[in-house]
Coordinates of C-alpha atoms and ligand atoms in Angstrom, one line a residue:
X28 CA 0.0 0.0 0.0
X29 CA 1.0 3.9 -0.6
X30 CA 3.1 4.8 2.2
X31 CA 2.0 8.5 0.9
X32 CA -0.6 10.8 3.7
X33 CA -1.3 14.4 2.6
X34 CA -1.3 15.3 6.3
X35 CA 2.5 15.7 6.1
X36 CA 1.7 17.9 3.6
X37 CA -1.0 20.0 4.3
X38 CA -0.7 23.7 3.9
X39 CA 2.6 23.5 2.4
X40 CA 3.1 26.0 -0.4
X41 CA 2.0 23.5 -2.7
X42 CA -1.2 23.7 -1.2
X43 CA -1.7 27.4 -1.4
X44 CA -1.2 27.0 -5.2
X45 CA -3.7 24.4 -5.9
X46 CA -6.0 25.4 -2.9
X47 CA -5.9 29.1 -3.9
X48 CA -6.3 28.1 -7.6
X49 CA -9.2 25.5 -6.8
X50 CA -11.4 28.3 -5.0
X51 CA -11.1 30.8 -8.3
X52 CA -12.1 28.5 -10.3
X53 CA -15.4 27.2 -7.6
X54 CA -16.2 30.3 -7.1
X55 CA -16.6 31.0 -11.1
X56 CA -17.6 27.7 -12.3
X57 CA -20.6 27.3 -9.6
X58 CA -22.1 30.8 -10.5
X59 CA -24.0 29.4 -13.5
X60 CA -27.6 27.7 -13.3
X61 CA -27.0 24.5 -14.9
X62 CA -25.5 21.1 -12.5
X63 CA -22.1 20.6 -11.8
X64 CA -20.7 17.1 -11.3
X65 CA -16.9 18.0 -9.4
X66 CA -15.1 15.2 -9.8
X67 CA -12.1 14.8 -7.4
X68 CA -9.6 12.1 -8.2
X69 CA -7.4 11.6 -5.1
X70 CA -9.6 13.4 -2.5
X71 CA -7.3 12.7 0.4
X72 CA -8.9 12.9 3.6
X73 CA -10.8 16.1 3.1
X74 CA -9.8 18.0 6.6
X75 CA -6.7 18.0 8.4
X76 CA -5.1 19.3 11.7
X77 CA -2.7 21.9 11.5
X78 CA -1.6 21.0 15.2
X79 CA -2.0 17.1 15.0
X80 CA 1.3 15.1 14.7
X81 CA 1.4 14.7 11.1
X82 CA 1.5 18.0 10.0
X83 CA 3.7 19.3 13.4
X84 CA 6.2 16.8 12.6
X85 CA 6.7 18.5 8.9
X86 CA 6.5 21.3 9.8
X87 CA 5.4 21.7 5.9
X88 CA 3.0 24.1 6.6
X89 CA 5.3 26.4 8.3
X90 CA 6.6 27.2 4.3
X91 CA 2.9 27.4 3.2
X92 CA 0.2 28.6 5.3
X93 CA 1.4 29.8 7.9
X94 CA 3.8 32.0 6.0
X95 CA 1.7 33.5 4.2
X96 CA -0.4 34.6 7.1
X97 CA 3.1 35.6 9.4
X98 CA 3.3 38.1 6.0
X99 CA 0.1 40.0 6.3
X100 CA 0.6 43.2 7.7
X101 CA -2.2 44.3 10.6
X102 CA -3.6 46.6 8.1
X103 CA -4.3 43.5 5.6
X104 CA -5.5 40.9 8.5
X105 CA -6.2 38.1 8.5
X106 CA -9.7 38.9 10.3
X107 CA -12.9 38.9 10.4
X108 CA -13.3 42.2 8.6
X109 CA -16.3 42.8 10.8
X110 CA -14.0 42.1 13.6
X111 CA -12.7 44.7 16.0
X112 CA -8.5 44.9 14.7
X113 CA -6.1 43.6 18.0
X114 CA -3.0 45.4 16.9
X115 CA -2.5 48.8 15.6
X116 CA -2.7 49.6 12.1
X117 CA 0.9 49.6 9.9
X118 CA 2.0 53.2 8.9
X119 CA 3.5 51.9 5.5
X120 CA 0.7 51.5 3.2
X121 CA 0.6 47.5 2.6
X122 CA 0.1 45.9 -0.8
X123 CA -3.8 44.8 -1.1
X124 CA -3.3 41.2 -0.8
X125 CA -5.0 39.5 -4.1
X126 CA -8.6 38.7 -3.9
X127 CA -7.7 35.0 -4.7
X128 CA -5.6 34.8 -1.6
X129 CA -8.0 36.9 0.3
X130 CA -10.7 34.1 -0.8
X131 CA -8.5 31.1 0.5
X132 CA -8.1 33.2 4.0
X133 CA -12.0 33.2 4.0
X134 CA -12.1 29.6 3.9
X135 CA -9.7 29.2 6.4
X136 CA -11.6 32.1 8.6
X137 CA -15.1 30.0 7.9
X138 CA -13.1 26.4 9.0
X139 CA -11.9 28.3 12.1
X140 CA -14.1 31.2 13.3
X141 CA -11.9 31.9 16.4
X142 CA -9.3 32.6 14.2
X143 CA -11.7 34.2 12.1
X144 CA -12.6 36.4 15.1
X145 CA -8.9 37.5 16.8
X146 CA -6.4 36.5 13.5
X147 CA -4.3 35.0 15.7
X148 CA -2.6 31.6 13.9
X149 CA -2.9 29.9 17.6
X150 CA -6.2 29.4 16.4
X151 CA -5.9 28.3 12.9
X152 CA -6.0 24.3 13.8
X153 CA -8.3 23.2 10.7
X154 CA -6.9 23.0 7.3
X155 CA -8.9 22.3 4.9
X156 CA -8.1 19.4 1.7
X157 CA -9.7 20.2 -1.4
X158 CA -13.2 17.6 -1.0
X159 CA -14.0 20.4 1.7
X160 CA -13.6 23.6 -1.0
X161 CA -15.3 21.8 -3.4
X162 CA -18.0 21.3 -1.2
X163 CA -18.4 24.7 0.4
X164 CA -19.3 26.3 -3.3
X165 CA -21.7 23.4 -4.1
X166 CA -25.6 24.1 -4.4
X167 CA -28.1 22.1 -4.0
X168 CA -28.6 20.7 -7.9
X169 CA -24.4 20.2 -8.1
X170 CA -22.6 16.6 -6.9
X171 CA -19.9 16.1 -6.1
X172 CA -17.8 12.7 -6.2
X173 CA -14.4 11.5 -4.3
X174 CA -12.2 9.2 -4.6
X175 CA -9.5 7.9 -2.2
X176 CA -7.5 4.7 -2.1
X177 CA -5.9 4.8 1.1
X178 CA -7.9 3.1 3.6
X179 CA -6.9 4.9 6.5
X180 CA -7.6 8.7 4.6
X181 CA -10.7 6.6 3.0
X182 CA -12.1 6.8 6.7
X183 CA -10.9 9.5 8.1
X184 CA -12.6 11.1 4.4
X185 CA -16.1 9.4 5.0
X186 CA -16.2 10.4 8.6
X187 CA -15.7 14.4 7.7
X188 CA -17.8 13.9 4.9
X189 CA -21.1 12.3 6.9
X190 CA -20.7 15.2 9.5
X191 CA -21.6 18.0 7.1
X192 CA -24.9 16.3 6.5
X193 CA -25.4 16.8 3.0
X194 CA -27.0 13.7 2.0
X195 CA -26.4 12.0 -1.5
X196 CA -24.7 15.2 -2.7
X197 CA -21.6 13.8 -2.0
X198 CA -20.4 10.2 -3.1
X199 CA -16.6 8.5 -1.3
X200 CA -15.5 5.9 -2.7
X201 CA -12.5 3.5 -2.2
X202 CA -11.7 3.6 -5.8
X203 CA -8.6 4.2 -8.4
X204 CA -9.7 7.5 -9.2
X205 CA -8.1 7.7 -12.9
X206 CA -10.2 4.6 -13.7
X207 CA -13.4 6.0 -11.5
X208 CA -13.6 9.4 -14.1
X209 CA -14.1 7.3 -16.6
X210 CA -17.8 6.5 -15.7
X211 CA -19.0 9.7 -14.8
X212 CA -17.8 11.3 -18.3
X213 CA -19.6 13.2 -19.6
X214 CA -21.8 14.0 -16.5
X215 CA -25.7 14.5 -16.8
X216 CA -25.8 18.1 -17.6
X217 CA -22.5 18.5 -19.3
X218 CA -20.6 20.7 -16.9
X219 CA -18.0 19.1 -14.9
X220 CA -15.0 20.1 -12.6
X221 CA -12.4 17.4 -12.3
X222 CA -9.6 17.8 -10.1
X223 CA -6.0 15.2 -10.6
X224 CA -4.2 15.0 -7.7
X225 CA -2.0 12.4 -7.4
X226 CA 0.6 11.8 -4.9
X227 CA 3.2 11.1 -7.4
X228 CA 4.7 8.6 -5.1
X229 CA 5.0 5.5 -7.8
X230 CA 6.6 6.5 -11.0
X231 CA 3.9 5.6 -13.5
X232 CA 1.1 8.4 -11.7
X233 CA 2.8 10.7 -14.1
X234 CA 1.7 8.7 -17.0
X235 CA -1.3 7.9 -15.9
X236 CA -2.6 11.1 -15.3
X237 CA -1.8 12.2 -19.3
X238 CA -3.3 9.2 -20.1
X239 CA -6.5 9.7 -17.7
X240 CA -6.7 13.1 -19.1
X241 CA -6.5 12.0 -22.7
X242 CA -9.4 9.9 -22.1
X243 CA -11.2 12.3 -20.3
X244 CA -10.9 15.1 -22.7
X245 CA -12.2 12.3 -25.4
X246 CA -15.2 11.6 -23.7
X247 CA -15.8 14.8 -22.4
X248 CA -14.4 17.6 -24.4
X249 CA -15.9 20.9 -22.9
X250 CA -14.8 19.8 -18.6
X251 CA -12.6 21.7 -16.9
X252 CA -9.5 19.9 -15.7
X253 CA -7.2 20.7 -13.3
X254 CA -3.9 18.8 -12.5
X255 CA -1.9 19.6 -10.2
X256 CA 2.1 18.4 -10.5
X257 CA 5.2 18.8 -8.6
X258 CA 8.3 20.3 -10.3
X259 CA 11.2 18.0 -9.0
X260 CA 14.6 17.2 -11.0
X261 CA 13.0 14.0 -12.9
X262 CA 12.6 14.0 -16.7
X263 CA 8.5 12.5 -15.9
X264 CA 7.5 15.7 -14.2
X265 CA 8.7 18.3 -16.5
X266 CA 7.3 16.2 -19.3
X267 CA 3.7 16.1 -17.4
X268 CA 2.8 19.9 -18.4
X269 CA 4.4 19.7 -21.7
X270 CA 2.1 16.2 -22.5
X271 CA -1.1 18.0 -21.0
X272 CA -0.3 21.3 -23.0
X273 CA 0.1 19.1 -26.6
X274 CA -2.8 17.4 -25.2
X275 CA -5.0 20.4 -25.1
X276 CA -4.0 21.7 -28.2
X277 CA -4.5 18.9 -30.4
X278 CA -8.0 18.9 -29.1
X279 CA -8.5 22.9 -29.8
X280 CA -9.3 23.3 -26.1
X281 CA -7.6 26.5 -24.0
X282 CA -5.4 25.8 -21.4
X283 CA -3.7 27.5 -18.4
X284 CA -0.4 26.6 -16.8
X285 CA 0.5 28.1 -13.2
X286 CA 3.8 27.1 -11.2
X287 CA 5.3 28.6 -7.9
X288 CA 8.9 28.3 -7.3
X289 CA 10.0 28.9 -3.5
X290 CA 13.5 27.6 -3.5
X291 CA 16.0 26.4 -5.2
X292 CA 16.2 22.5 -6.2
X293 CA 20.0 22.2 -5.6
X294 CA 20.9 19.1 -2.6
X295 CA 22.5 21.2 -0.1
X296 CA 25.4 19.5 2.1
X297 CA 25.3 20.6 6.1
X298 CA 28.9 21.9 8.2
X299 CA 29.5 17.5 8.8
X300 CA 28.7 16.9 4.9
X301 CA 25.7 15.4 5.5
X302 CA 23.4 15.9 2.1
X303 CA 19.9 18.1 3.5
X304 CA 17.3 16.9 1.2
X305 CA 15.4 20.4 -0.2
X306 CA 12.0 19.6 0.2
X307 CA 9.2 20.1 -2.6
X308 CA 11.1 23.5 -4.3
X309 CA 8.2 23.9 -6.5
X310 CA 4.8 23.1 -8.2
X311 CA 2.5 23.2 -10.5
X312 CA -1.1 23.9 -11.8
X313 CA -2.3 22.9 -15.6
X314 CA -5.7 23.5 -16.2
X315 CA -7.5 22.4 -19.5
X316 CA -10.7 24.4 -20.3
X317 CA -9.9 26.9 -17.3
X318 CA -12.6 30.0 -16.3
X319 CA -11.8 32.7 -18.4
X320 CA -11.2 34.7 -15.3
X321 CA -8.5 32.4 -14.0
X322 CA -5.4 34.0 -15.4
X323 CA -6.1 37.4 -13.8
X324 CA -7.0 36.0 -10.7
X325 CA -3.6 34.1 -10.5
X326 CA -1.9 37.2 -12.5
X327 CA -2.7 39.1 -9.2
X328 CA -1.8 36.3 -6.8
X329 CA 1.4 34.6 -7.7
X330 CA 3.6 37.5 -7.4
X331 CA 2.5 38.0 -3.9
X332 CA 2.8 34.1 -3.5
X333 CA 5.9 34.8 -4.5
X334 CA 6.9 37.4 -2.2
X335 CA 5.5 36.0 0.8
X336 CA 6.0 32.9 0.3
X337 CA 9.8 32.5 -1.4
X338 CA 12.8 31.7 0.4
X339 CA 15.7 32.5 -1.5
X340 CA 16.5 34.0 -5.0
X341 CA 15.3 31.3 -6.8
X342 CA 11.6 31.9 -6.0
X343 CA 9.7 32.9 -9.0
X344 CA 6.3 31.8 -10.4
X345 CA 5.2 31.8 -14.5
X346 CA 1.7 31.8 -16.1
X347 CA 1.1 30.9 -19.4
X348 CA -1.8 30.5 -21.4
X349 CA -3.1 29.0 -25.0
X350 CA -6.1 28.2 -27.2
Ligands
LIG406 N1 -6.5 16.4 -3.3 C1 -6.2 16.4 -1.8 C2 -6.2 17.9 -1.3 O1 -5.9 18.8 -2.1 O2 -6.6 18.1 -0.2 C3 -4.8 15.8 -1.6 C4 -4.6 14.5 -2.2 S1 -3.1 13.8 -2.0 C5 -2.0 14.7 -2.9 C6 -3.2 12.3 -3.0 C7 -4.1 11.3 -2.4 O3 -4.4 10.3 -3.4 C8 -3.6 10.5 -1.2 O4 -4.4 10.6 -0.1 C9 -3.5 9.0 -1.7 O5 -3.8 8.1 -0.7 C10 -4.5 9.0 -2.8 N2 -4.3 8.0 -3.9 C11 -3.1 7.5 -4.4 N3 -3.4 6.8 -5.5 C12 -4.7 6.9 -5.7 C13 -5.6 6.4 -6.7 N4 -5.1 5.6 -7.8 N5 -6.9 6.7 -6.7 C14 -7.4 7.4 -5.6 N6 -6.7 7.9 -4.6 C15 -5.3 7.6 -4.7

């Protein structure tokens, strides 16, 4: 079995990417009257705890999260806006964070009201994994469908699920998610959301998602997909975007491809010679049939990502777009 748990990862700058990406394009794609199927490949376990073991142990979201919300200034909190401000305001006249980032605060302000109420990251403890943004932008004609192998994130997934209460609205299944999309393509009313994200942890994910998305593109030209993809010093992942991008453009569909540097790749070697793996440096987001809105939304957001997020001279971000 996958030795792989997202709760090592979760709120790690990867994270804000996809997470921050994921709620532009809810927010835009659920604002239409017609049914949304979401379909959400490798749903991992839907919440997680930013103090629980996991995640402490990491410390992964210390680069992500939590980083981003050590940047804001007092006069940009990370409050409640109708809550009364705890520190002064800042003199220096801060950069409006972008309203992408200010919408993934808002979910974390909703998850955690007492944060929500003082901005004070003691009390951010609930992170959420993308099932629970997919959900919150749901009405009642959309569904929304997850898939999770791991047995252990499989329950911890149907137990968060059942306690929001929303019925048949939301279907978990213990199921290979690249072969799962396959039956629910194209959905009933021909307007569907499908999130890829794969752990990566077994060589052949990365050809299985071009494939998956090959497939799904053929049986469903007009969905929006969104795959997300780690940029690491192997030939498969730098080849993933360029597959997905020929991919798109062969089928005359528009695509969108978002990464976020925050560090350089480079093995480092500590004062004994001891090798310090780098952690993730960087990701990505390719989206196939993106919201038209998407690129301006991240065209505003990655810079600051960038900013507050980056930890050396290597931390960049690019955003490209075709068809
Ligand atoms: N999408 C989640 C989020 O953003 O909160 C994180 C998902 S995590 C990166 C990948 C998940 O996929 C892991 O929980 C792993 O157990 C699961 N997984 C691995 N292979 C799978 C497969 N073939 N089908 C479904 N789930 C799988």
């Amino acid at each position: 079995m996958f030795s792989y748990r997202h709760a090592f990862h979760a709120g790690n700058h990867a994270d804000v990417l996809k997470h921050t990406t994921l709620i532009a394009m809810m927010k835009y794609l659920t604002q239409k009257d017609t049914a949304l199927t979401v379909i959400d490949t490798h749903a991992g376990a839907g919440l997680y705890r930013l103090d629980g073991d996991y995640t402490e142990t990491s410390g992964e979201a210390l680069e992500g999260v939590l980083k981003l919300i050590a940047s804001l200034t007092p006069a940009e909190p990370a409050l409640d806006p109708a809550a009364k401000p705890r520190k002064p305001a800042a003199t220096a006249v801060p950069e409006a964070l972008a309203p992408a980032l200010q919408d993934y605060l808002d979910m974390l302000r909703r998850l955690n009201p007492k944060f929500g109420d003082t901005g004070d990251v003691a009390h951010l403890k609930i992170y959420p994994g993308s099932p629970f943004i997919e959900q919150h932008f749901l009405s009642g004609r959309d569904k929304l469908k997850l898939f999770e192998l791991h047995p252990t994130d499989f329950k911890s997934l149907s137990g968060n699920i059942e306690q929001l209460g929303v019925g048949r609205q939301v279907a978990v299944a213990r199921e290979d998610g690249f072969e799962a999309l396959k039956t629910f393509l194209p959905p009933p009313a021909r307007r569907a959301m499908v999130l890829c994200d794969p752990s990566y942890e077994i060589k052949s994910d990365y050809a299985r998602v071009s494939d998956c998305m090959a497939d799904a593109v053929k049986r469903f030209a007009t969905g929006t997909y969104a795959v997300w993809y780690p940029l690491i010093p192997r030939p498969e992942a730098h080849d993933l975007p360029r597959k997905l991008k020929t991919l798109a453009v062969k089928n005359k569909r528009s695509w969108l491809d978002a990464t976020l540097t925050v560090k350089s790749s480079k093995l480092l070697t500590d004062t004994s010679g001891e090798v310090i793996r780098p952690g993730l440096p960087a990701s990505g987001m390719f989206i196939i049939n993106p919201p038209h809105t998407l690129k301006a939304a991240l065209q505003a957001a990655l810079p600051q990502m960038v900013s507050r997020l980056g930890q050396d001279r290597n931390a960049s971000f690019t955003l490209e777009s075709g068809g």
